mmCIF file with all atom_site columns, C-alpha atoms in Angstrom:
data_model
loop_
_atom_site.group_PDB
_atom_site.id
_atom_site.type_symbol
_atom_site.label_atom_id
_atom_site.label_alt_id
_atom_site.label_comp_id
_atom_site.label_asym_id
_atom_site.label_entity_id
_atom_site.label_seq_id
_atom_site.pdbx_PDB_ins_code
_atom_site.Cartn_x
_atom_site.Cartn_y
_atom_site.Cartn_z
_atom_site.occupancy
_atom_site.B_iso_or_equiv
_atom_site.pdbx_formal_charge
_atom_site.auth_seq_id
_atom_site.auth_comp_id
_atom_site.auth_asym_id
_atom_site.auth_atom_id
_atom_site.pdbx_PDB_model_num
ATOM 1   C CA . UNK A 1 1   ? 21.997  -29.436 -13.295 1.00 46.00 ? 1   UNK A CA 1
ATOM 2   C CA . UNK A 1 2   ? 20.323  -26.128 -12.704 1.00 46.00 ? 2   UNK A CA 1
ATOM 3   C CA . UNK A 1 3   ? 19.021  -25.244 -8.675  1.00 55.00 ? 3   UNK A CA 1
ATOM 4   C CA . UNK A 1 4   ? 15.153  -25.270 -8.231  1.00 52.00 ? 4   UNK A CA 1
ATOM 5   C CA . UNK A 1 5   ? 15.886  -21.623 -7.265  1.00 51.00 ? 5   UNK A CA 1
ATOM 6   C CA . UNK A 1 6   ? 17.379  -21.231 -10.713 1.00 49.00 ? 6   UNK A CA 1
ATOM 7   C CA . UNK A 1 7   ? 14.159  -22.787 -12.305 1.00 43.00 ? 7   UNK A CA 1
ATOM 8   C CA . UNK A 1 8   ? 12.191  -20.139 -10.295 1.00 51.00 ? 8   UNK A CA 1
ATOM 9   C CA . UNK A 1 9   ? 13.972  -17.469 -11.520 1.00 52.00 ? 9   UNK A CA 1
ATOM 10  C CA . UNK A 1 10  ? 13.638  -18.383 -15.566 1.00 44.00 ? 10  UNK A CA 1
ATOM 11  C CA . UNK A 1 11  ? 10.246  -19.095 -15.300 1.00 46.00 ? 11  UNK A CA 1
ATOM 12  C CA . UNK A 1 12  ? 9.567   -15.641 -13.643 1.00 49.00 ? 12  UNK A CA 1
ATOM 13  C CA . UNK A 1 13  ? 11.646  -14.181 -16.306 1.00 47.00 ? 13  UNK A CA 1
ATOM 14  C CA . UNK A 1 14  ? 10.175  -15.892 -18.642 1.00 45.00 ? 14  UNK A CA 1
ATOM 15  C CA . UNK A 1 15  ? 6.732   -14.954 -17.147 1.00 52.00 ? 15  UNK A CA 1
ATOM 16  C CA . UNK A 1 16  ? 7.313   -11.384 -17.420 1.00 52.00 ? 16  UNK A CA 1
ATOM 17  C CA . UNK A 1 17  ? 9.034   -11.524 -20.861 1.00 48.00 ? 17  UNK A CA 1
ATOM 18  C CA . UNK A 1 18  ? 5.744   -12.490 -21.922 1.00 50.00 ? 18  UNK A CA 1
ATOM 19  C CA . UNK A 1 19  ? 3.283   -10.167 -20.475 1.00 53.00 ? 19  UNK A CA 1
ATOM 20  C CA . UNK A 1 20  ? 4.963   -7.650  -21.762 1.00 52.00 ? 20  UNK A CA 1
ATOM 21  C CA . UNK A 1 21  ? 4.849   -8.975  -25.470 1.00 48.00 ? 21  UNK A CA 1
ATOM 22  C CA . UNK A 1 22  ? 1.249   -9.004  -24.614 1.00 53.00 ? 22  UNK A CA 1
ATOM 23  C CA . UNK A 1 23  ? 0.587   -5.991  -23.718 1.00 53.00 ? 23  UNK A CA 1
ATOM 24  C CA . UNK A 1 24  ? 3.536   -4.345  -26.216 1.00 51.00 ? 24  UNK A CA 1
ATOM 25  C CA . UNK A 1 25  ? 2.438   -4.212  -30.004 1.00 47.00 ? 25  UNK A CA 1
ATOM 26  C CA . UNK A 1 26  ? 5.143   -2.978  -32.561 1.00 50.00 ? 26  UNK A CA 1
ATOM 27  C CA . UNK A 1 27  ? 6.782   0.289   -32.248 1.00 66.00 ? 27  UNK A CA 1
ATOM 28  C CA . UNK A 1 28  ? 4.116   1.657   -29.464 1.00 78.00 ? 28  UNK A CA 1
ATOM 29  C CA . UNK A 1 29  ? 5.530   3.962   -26.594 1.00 91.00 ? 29  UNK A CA 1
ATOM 30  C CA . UNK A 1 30  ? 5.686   2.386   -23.316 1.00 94.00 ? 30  UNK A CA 1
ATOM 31  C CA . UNK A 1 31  ? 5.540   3.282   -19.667 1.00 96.00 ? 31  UNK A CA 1
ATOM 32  C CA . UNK A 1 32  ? 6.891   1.825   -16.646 1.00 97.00 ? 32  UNK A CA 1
ATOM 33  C CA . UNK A 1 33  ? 4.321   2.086   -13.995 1.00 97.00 ? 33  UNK A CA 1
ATOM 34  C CA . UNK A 1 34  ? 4.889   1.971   -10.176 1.00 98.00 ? 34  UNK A CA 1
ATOM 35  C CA . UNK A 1 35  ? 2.617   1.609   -8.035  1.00 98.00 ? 35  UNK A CA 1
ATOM 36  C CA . UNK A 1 36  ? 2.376   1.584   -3.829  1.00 98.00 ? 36  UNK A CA 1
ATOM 37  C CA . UNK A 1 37  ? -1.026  0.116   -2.019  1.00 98.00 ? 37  UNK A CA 1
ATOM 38  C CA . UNK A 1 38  ? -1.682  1.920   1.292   1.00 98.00 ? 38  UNK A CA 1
ATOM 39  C CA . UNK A 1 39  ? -4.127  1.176   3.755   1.00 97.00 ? 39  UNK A CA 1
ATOM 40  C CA . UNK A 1 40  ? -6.323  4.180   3.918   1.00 97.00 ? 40  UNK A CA 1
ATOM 41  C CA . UNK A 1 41  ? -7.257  4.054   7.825   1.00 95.00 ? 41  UNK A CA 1
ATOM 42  C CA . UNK A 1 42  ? -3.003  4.467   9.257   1.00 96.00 ? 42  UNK A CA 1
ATOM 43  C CA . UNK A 1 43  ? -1.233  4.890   5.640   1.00 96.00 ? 43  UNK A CA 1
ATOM 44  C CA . UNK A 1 44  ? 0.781   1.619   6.199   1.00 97.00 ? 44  UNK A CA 1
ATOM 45  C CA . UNK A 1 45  ? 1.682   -0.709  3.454   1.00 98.00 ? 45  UNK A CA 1
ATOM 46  C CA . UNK A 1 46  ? -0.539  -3.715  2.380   1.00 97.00 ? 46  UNK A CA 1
ATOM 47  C CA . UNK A 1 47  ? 2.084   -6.703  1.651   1.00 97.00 ? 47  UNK A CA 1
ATOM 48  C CA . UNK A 1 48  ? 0.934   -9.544  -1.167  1.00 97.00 ? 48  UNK A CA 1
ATOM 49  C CA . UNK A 1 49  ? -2.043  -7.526  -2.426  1.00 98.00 ? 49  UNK A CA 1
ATOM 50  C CA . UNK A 1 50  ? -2.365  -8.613  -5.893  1.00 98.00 ? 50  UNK A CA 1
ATOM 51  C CA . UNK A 1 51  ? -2.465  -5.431  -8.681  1.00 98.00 ? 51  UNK A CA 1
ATOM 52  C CA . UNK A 1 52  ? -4.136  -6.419  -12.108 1.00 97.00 ? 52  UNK A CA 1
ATOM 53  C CA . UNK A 1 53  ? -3.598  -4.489  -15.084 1.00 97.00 ? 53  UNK A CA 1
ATOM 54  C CA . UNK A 1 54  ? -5.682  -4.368  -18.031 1.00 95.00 ? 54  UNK A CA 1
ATOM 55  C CA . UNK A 1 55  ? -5.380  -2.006  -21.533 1.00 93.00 ? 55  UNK A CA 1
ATOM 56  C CA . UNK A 1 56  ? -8.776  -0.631  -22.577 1.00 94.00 ? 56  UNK A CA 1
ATOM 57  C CA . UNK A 1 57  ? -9.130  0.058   -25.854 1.00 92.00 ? 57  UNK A CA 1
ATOM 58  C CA . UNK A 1 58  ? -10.702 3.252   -27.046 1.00 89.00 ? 58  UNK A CA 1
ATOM 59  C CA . UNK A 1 59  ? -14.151 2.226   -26.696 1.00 90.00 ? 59  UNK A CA 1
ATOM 60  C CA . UNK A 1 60  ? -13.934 1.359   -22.901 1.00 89.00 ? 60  UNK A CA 1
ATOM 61  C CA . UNK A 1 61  ? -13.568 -2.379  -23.608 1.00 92.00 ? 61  UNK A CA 1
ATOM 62  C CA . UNK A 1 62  ? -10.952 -3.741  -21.252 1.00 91.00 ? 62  UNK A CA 1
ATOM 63  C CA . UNK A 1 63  ? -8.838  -5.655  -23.560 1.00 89.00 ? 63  UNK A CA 1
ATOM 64  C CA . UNK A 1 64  ? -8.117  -9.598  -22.899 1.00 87.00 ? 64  UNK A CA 1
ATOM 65  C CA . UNK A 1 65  ? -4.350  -9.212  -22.519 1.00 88.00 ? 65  UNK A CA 1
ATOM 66  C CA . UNK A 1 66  ? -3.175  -7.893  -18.849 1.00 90.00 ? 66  UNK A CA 1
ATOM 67  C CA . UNK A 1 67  ? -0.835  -8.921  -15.821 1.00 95.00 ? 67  UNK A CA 1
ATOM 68  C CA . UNK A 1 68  ? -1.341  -9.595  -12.176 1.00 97.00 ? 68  UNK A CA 1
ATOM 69  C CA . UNK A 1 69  ? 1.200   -8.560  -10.045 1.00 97.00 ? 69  UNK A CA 1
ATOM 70  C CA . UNK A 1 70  ? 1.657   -9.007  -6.380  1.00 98.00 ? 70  UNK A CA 1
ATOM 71  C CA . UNK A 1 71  ? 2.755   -6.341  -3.817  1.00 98.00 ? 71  UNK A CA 1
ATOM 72  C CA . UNK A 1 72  ? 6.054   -6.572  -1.940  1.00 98.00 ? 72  UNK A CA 1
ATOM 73  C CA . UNK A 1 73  ? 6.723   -5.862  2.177   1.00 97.00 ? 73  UNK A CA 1
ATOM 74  C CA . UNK A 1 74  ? 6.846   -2.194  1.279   1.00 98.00 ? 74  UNK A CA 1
ATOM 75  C CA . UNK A 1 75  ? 3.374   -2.270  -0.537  1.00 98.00 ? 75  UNK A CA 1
ATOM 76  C CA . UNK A 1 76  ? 5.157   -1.542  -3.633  1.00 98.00 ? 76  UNK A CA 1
ATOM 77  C CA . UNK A 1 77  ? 5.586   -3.589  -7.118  1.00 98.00 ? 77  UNK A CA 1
ATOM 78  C CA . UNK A 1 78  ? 5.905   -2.828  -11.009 1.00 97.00 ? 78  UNK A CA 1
ATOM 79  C CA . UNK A 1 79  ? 5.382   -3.034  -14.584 1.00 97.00 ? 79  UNK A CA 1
ATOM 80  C CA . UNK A 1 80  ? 8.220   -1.874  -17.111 1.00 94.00 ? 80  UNK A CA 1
ATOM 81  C CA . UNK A 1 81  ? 6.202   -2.038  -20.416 1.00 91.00 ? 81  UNK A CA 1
ATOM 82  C CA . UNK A 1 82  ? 2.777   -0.327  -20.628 1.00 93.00 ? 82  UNK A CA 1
ATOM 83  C CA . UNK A 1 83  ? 1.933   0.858   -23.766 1.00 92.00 ? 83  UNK A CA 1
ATOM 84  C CA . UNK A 1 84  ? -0.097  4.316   -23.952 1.00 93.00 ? 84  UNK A CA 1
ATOM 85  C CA . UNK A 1 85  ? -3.517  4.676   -23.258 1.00 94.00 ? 85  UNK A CA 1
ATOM 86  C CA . UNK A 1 86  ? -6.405  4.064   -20.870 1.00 95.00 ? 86  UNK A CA 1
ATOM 87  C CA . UNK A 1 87  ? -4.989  1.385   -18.172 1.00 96.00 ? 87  UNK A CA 1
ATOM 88  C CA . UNK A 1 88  ? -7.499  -0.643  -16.256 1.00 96.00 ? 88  UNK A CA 1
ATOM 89  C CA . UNK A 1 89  ? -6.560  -0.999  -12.571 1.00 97.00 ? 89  UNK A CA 1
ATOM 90  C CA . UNK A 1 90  ? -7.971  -3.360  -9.855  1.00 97.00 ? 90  UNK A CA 1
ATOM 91  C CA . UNK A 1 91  ? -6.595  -4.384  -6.449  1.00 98.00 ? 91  UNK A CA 1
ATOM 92  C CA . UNK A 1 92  ? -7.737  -7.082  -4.349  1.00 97.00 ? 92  UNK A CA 1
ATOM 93  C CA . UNK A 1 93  ? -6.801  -8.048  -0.793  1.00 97.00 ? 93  UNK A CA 1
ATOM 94  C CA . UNK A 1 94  ? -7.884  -9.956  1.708   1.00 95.00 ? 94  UNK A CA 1
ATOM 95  C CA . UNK A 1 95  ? -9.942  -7.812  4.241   1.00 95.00 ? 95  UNK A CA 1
ATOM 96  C CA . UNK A 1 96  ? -9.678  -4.602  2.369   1.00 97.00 ? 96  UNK A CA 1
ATOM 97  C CA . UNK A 1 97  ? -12.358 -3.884  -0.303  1.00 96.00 ? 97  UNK A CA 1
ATOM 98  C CA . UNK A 1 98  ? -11.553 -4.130  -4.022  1.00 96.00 ? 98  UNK A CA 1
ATOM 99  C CA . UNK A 1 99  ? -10.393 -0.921  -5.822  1.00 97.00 ? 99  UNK A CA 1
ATOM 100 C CA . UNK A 1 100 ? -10.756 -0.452  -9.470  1.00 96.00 ? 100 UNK A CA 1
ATOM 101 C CA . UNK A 1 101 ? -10.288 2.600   -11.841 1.00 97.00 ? 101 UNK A CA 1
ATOM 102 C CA . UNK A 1 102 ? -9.035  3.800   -14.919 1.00 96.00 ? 102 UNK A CA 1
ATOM 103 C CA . UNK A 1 103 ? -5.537  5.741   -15.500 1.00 97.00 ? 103 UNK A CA 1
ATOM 104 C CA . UNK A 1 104 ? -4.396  7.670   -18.396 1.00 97.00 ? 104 UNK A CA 1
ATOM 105 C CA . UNK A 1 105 ? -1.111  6.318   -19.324 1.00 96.00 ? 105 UNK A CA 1
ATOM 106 C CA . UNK A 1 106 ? 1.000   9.326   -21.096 1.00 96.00 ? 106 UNK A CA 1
ATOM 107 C CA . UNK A 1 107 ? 4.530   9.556   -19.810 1.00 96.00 ? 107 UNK A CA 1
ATOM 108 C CA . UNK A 1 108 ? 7.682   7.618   -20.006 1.00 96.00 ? 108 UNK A CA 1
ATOM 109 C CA . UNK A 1 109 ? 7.075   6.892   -15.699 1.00 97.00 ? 109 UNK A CA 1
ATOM 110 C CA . UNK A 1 110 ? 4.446   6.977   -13.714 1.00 95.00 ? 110 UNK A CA 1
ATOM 111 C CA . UNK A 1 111 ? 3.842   6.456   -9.815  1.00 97.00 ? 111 UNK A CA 1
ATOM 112 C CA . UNK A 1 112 ? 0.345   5.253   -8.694  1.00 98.00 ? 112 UNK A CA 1
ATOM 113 C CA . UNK A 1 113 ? -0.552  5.400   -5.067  1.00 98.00 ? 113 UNK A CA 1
ATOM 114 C CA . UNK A 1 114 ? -3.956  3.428   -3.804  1.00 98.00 ? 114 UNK A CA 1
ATOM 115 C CA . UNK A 1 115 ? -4.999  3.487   -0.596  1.00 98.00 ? 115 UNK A CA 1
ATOM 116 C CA . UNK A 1 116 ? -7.226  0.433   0.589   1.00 98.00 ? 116 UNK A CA 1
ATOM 117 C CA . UNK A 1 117 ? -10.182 1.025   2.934   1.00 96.00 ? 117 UNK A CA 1
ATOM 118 C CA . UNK A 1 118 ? -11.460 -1.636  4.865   1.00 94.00 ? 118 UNK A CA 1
ATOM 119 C CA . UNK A 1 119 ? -15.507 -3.155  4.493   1.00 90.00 ? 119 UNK A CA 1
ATOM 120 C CA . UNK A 1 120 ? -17.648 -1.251  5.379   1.00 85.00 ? 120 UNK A CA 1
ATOM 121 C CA . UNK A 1 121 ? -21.072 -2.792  7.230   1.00 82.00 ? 121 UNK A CA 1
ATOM 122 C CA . UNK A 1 122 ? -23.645 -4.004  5.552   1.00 77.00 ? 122 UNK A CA 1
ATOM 123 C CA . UNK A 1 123 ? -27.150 -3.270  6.120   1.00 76.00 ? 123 UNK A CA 1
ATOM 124 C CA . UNK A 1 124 ? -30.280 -5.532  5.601   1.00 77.00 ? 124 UNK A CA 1
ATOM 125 C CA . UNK A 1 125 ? -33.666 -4.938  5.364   1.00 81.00 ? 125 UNK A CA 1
ATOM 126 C CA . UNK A 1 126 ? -34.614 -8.197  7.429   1.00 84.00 ? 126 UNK A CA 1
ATOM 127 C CA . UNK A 1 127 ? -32.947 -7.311  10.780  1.00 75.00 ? 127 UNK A CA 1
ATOM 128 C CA . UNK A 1 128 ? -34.517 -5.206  13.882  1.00 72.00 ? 128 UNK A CA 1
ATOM 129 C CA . UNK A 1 129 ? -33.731 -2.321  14.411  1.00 63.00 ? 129 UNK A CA 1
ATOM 130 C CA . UNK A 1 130 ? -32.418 -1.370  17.989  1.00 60.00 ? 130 UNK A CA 1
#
């Protein structure tokens, strides 16, 4: 019988085999894209941030296929098969604020660093001033 470890594994695999169908249409070039989330304020890594990816087409629609991906201990994780074009990219983690923007996807590699600032305060119009 196969381990629940085992299981893991293939379904991961299997996982990832499939996102990248999705976001892979025939005989389009494709990038593998690395990325590493910093926290802006002491340039640290932010572990288990979660990195979603999105193709937009060429009228600025973000497309329905995409991936979410989840940083490791060293704030880093990747995506082997990217297909040219505008890439859609938002990260979210706890107690940081959420960071989206567009890339330009034109090379066989490329490295994408995003540093993660924390809240900032919010202001209302109801409370006293001091």
């Amino acid at each position: 019988m196969f381990s629940a470890k085992s299981l893991r594994i293939c379904a991961v695999a299997a996982t990832l085999a499939m996102a990248t169908f999705a976001f892979a249409g025939e005989k389009e070039s494709l990038s593998v894209v690395n990325f590493v989330v910093l926290k802006e304020f002491n340039g640290k890594p932010l572990r288990n941030a979660s990195v979603i990816l999105h193709p937009v087409d060429k009228n600025g629609r973000q497309k329905a296929t995409g991936a979410q991906l989840k940083t490791d201990s060293s704030g880093k994780t990747s995506y082997p098969g990217i297909p040219f074009g505008k890439l859609r990219v938002q990260v979210i983690a706890p107690g940081y604020q959420t960071f989206g923007d567009d890339f330009e996807i034109n090379r066989d590699t490329h490295e994408i660093e995003i540093k993660m600032k924390r809240p900032q305060e919010q202001y209302s119009i109801y409370e006293k001033k001091k």
